Short mmCIF file of C-alpha atoms in Angstrom, two decimals:
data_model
loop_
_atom_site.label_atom_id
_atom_site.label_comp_id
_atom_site.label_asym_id
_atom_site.label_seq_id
_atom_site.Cartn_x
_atom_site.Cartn_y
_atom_site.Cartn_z
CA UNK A 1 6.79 33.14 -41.52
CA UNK A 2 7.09 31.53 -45.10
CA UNK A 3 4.98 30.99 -47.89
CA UNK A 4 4.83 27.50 -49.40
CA UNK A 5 7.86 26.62 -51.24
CA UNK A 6 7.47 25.02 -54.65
CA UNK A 7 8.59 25.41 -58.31
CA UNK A 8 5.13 24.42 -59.42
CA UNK A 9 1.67 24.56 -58.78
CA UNK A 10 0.62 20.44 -58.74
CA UNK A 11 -2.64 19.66 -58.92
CA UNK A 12 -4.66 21.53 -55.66
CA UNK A 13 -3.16 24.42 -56.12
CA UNK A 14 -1.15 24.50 -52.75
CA UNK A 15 -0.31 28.19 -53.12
CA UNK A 16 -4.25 29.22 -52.37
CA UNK A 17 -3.41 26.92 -49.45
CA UNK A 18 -1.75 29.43 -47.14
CA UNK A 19 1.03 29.98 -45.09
CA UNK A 20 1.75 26.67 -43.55
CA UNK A 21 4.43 26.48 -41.39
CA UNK A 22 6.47 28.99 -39.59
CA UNK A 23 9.95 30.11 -41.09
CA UNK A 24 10.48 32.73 -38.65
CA UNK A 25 9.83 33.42 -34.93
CA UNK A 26 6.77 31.78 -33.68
CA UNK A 27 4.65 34.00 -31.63
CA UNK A 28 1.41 34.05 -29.98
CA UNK A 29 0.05 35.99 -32.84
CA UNK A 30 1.28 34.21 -35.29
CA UNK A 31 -1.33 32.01 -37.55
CA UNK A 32 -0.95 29.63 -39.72
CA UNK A 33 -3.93 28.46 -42.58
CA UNK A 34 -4.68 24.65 -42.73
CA UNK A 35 -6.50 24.22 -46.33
CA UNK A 36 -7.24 27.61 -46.83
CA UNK A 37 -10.19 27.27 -44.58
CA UNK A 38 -8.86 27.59 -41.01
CA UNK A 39 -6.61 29.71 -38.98
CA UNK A 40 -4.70 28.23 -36.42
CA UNK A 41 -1.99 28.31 -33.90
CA UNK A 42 1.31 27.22 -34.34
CA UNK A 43 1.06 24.81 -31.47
CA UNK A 44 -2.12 22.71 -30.38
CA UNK A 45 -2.92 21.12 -27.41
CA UNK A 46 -3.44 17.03 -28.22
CA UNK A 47 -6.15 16.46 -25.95
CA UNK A 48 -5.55 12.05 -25.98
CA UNK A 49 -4.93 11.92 -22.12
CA UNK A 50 -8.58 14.03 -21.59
CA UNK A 51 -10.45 11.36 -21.00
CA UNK A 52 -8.33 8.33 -21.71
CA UNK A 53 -7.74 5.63 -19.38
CA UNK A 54 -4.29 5.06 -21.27
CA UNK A 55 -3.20 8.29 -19.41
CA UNK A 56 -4.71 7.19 -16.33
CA UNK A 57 -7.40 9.60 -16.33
CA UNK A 58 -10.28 9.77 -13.85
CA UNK A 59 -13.58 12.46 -13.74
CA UNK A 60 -12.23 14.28 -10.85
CA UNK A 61 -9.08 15.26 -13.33
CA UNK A 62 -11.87 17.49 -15.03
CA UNK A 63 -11.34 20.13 -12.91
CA UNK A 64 -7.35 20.58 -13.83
CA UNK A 65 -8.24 20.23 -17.55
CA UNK A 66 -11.06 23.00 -17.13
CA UNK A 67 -7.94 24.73 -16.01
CA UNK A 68 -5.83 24.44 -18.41
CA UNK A 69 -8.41 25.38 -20.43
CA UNK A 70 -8.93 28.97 -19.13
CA UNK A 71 -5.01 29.15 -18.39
CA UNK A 72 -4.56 28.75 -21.99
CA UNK A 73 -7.20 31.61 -22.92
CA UNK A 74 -7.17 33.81 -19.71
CA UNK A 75 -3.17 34.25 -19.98
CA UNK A 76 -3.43 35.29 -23.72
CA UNK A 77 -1.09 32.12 -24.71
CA UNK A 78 -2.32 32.34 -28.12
CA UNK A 79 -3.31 28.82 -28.53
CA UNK A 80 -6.19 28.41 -30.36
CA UNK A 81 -6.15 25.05 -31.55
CA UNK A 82 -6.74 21.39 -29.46
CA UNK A 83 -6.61 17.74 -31.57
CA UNK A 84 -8.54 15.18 -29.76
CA UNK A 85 -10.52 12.01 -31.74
CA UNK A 86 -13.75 9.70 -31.76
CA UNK A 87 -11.41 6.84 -30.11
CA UNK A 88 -9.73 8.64 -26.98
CA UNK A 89 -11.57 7.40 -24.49
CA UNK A 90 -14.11 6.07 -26.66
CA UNK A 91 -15.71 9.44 -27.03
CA UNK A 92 -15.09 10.99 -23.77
CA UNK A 93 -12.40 13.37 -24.96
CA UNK A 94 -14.68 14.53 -27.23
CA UNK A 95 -17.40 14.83 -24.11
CA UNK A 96 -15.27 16.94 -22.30
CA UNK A 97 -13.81 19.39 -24.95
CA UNK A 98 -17.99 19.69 -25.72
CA UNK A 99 -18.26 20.78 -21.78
CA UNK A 100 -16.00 23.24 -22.47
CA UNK A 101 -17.18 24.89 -25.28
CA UNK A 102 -20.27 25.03 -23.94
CA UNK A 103 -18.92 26.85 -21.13
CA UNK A 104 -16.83 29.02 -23.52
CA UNK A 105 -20.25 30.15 -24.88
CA UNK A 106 -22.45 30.80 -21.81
CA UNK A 107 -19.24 33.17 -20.74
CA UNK A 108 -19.25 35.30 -23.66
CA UNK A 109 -15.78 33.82 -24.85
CA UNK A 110 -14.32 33.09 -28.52
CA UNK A 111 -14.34 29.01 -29.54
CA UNK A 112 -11.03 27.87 -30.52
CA UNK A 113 -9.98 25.51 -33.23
CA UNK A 114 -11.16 21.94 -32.83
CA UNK A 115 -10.01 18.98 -35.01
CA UNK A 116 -10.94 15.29 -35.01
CA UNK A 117 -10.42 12.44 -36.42
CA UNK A 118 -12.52 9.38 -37.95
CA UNK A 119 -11.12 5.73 -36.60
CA UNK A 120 -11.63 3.91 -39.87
CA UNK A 121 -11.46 0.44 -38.15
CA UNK A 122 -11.33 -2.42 -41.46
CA UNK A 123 -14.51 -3.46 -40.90
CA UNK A 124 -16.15 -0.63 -41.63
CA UNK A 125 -16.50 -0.96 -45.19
CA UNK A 126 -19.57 1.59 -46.21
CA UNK A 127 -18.23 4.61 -47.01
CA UNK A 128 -19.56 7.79 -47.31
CA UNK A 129 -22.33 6.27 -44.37
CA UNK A 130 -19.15 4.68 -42.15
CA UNK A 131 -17.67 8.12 -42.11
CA UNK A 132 -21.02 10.48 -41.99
CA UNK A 133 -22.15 8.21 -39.06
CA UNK A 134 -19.01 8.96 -37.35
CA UNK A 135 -19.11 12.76 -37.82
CA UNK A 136 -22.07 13.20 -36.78
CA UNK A 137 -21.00 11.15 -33.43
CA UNK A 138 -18.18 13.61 -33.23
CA UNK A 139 -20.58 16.78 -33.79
CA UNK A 140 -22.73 15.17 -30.88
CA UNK A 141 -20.04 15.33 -28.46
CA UNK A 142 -18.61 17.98 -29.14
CA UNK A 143 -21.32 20.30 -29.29
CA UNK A 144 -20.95 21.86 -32.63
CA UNK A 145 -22.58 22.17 -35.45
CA UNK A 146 -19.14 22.02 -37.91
CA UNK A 147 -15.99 20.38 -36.80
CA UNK A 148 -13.44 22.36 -38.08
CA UNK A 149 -10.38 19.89 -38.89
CA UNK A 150 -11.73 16.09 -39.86
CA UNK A 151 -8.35 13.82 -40.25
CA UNK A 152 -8.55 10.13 -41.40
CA UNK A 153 -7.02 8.60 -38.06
CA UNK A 154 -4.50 6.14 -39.84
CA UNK A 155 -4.42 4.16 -43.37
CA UNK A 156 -6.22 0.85 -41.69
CA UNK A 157 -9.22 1.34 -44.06
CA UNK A 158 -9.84 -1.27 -46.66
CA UNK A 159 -11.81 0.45 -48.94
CA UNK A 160 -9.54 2.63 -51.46
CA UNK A 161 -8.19 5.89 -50.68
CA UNK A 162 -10.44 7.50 -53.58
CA UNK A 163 -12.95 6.13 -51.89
CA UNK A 164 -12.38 7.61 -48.57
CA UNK A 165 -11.34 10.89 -50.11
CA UNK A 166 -15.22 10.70 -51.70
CA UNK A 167 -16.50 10.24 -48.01
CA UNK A 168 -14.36 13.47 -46.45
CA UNK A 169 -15.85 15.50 -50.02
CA UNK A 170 -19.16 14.14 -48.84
CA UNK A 171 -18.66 15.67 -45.44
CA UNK A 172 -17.40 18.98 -46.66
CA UNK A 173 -19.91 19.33 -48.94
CA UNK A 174 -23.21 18.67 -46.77
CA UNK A 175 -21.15 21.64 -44.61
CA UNK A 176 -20.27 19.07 -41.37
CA UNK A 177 -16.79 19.75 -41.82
CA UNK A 178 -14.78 22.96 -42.61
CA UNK A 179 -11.27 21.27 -43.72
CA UNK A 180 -9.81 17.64 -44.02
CA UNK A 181 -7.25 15.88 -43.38
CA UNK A 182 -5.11 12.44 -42.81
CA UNK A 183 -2.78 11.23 -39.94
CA UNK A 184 -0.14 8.56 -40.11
CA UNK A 185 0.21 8.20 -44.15
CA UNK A 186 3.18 7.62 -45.98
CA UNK A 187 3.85 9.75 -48.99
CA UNK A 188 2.05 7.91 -51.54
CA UNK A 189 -0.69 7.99 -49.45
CA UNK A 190 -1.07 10.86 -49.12
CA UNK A 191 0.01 11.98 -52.48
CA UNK A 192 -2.86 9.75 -53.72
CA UNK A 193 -5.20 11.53 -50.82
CA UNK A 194 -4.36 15.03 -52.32
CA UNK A 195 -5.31 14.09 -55.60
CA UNK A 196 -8.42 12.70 -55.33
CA UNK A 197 -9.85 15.67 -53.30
CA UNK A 198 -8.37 18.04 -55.66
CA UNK A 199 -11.14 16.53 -58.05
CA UNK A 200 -13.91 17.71 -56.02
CA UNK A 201 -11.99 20.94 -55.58
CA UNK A 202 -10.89 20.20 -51.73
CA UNK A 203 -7.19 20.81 -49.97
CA UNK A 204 -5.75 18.37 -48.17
CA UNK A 205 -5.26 20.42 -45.09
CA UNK A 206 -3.25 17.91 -42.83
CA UNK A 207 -1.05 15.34 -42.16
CA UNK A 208 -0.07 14.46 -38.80
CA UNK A 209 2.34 12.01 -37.74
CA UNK A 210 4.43 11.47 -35.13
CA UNK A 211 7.88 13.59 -35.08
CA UNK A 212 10.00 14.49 -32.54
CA UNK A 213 13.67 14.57 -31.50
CA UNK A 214 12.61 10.87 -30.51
CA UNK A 215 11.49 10.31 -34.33
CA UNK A 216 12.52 12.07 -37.26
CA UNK A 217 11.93 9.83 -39.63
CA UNK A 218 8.91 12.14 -41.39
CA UNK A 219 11.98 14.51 -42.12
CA UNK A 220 14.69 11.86 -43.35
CA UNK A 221 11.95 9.73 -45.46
CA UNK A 222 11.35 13.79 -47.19
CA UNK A 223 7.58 13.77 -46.24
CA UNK A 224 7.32 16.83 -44.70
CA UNK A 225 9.13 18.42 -47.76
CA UNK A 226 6.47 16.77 -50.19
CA UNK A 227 3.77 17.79 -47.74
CA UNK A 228 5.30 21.57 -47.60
CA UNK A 229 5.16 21.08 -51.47
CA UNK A 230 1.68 20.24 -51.46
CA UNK A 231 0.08 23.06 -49.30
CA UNK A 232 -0.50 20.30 -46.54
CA UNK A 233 0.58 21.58 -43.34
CA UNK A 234 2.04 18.44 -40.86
CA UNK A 235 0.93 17.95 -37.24
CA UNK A 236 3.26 16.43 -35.09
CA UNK A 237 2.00 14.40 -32.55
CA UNK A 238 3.75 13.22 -29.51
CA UNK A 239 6.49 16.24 -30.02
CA UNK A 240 7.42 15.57 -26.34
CA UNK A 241 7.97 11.60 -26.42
CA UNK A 242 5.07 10.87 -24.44
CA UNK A 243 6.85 12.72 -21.45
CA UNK A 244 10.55 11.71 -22.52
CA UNK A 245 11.79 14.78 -23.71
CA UNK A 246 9.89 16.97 -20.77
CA UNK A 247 12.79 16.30 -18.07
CA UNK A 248 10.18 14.64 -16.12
CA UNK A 249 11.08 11.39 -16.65
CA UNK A 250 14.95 9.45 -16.02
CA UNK A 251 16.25 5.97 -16.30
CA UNK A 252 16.01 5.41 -12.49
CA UNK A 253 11.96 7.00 -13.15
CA UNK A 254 11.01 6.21 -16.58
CA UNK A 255 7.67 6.56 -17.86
CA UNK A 256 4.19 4.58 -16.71
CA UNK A 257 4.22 1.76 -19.41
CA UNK A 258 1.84 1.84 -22.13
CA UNK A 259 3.42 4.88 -23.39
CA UNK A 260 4.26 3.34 -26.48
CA UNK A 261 5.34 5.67 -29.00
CA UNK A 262 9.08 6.39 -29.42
CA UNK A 263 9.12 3.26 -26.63
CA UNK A 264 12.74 4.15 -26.14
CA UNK A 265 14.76 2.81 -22.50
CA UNK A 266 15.45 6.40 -20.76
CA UNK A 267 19.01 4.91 -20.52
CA UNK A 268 19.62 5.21 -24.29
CA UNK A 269 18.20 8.83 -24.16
CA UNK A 270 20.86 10.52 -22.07
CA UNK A 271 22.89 11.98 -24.76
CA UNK A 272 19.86 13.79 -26.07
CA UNK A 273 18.15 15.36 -22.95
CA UNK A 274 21.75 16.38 -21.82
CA UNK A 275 21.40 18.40 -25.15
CA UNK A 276 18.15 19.93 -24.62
CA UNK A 277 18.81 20.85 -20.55
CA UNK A 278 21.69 22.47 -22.16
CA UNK A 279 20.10 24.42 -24.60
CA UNK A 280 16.78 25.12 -22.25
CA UNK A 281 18.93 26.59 -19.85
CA UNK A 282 20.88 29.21 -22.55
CA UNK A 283 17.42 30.44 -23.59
CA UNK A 284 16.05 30.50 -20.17
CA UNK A 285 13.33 28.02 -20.82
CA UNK A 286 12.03 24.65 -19.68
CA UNK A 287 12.98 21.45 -21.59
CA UNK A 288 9.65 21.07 -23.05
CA UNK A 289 9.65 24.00 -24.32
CA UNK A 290 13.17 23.27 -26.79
CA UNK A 291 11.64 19.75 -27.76
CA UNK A 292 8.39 21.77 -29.31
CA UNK A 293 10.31 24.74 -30.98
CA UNK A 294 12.74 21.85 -32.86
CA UNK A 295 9.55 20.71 -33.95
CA UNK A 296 8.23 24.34 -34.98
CA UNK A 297 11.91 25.31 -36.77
CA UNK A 298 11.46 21.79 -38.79
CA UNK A 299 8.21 23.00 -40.53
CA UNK A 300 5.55 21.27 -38.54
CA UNK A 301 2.87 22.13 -35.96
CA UNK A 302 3.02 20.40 -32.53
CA UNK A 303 0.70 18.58 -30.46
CA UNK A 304 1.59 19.41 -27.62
CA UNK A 305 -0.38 17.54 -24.27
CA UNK A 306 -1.37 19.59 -21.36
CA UNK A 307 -3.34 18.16 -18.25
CA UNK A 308 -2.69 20.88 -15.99
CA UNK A 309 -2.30 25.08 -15.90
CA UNK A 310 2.18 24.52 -15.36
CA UNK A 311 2.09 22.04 -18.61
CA UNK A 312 -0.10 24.78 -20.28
CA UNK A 313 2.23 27.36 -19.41
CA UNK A 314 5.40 25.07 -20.18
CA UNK A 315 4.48 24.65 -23.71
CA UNK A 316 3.70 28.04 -24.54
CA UNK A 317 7.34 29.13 -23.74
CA UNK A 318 7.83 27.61 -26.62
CA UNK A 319 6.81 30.65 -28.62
CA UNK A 320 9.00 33.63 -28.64
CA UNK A 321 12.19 32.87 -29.29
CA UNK A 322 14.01 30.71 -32.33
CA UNK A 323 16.26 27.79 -32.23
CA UNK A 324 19.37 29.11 -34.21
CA UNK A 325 20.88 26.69 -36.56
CA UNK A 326 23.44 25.48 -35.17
CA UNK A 327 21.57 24.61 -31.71
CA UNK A 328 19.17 22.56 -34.78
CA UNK A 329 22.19 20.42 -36.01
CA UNK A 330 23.47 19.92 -32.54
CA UNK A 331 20.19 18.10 -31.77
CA UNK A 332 19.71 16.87 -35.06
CA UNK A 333 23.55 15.07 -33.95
CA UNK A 334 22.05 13.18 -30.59
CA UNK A 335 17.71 12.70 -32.26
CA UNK A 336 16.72 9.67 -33.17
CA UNK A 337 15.36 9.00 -36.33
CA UNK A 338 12.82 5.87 -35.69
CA UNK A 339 11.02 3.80 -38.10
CA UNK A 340 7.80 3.09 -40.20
CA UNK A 341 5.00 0.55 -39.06
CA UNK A 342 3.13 -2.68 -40.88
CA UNK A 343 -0.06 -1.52 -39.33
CA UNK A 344 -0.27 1.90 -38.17
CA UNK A 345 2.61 4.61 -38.61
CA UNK A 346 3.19 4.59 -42.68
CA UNK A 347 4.17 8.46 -42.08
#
């Protein structure tokens, strides 16, 4: 592992940040600090298809999730860390990672890492109450009496960052929320995000965004450097494509629709996941596991999905072991690099 890299200490201090990504070989020991307050995995399990009918989902999948869930902790994966958010499933996400906590604590067993994020739909325009109202929705569900990770879900607000940055102080202050962070800003955003927390004396923990070997545009546009420079670790959501990258899925059996990040025809992804089968099969691991190590060896922290015990078990192959550099550049030669959005993905 590495410490942050920088030449100077910008405003925040991003040194008393912590260790941030991993340099070396991730491991299920290894830990990473996300604002100095919170030690973490460097993987998580994004919990969006718990509970979500975009993923199809239906109560009696409960039981595989509750799986997963003791998969994850019975088989000493070291995974410590799920991502879920107020507006998967309208709540019920949250519902269900509350279940399981709860059960976590009538058997005895350590809570892991839980983060979650604040919808901040336009209309909502009364900030710090918008935002408080929220948490404490989120605290409800989940069970908890501190969420540890609270992320701005995307820069839709129309109130001023400062402003929003005042409501996440707000939180931290009245002890609701451990750490904060953002998801889906672009570099000035959350340049501007850092700074106006640094006045009341807060990290910006996070920035998550969507990278992958389908999407590596948050490495070409330099944020993850400028985050790395900052002390703000970057989650990576959808490391896997949505399913694209997992081997699962081929032109003649593409993906149910409504996956709709990194959208791309499975015909135009051949010369990629003939590169990953290629290099899963030197190191003796599945395909998922490759696409979430890139991820790792690029500086960021996946999010990696899980509905069942094999998926678990899948992504945690992904510790262990290191893509060398040149396997990097030969799938940096056949990733795509993808695009900002208008609306939603500035990051």
């Amino acid at each position: 592992m590495a410490s942050i890299h920088t030449d100077s200490a910008p405003v925040g201090n991003p040194q008393a940040a912590g260790i941030i990504y991993v340099q070396g070989v991730p491991t299920p020991e290894t830990r990473l600090t996300l604002g100095g307050a919170i030690s973490v995995s460097p993987m998580a399990i994004g919990t969006w298809a718990w509970g979500d009918p975009v993923w199809n989902y239906k109560p009696e999948m409960f039981d595989d999730i509750a799986a997963t869930w003791d998969t994850l902790q019975a088989e000493h994966s070291g995974i410590n860390f799920f991502d879920t958010a107020e507006v998967y499933g309208k709540g019920e996400s949250e519902n269900i990672i509350g279940r399981l906590l709860k059960k976590n604590r009538q058997e005895g067993k350590p809570l892991p890492i839980i983060a979650t994020k604040f919808i901040p739909y336009p209309w909502k325009w009364s900030y710090p109450s918008s935002l408080l109202g929220a948490l404490k929705g989120s605290i409800e569900r989940l069970g908890v009496d501190v969420v540890d990770l609270y992320q701005i879900h995307g820069p839709i607000h129309l109130r001023s960052i400062e402003v929003v940055a005042d409501a996440l102080a707000e939180a931290v202050k009245l002890g609701l929320v451990k750490s904060v962070g953002v998801s889906n800003y672009s570099i000035d955003q959350m340049v501007r995000m850092h700074a106006a927390l640094a006045k009341h004396g807060i990290q910006l923990a996070t920035n998550q965004v969507e990278f992958s070997l389908l999407r590596r545009y948050p490495e070409t546009s330099g944020m993850i450097a400028k985050c790395h420079e900052l002390g703000v670790a970057v989650l990576a959501y959808s490391p896997l494509g949505m399913g694209r990258l997992t081997g699962k899925y081929t032109a003649e059996n593409p993906p149910p629709s409504g996956r709709r990040f990194s959208n791309y025809p499975m015909t135009e992804l051949t010369p990629l996941l003939a590169v990953i089968e290629k290099i899963a099969k030197e190191h003796d691991v599945p395909m998922s596991a490759v696409a979430l190590n890139y991820t790792i060896a690029k500086g960021a922290i996946p999010l990696g999905g899980a509905r069942n015990p094999d998926q678990a078990r899948q992504n945690v192959k992904a510790f262990g072991w290191r893509l060398s550099d040149k396997e990097v550049e030969e799938l940096d030669g056949v990733a795509l690099i993808g695009d900002k959005g208008m609306f939603w993905q500035h990051g």
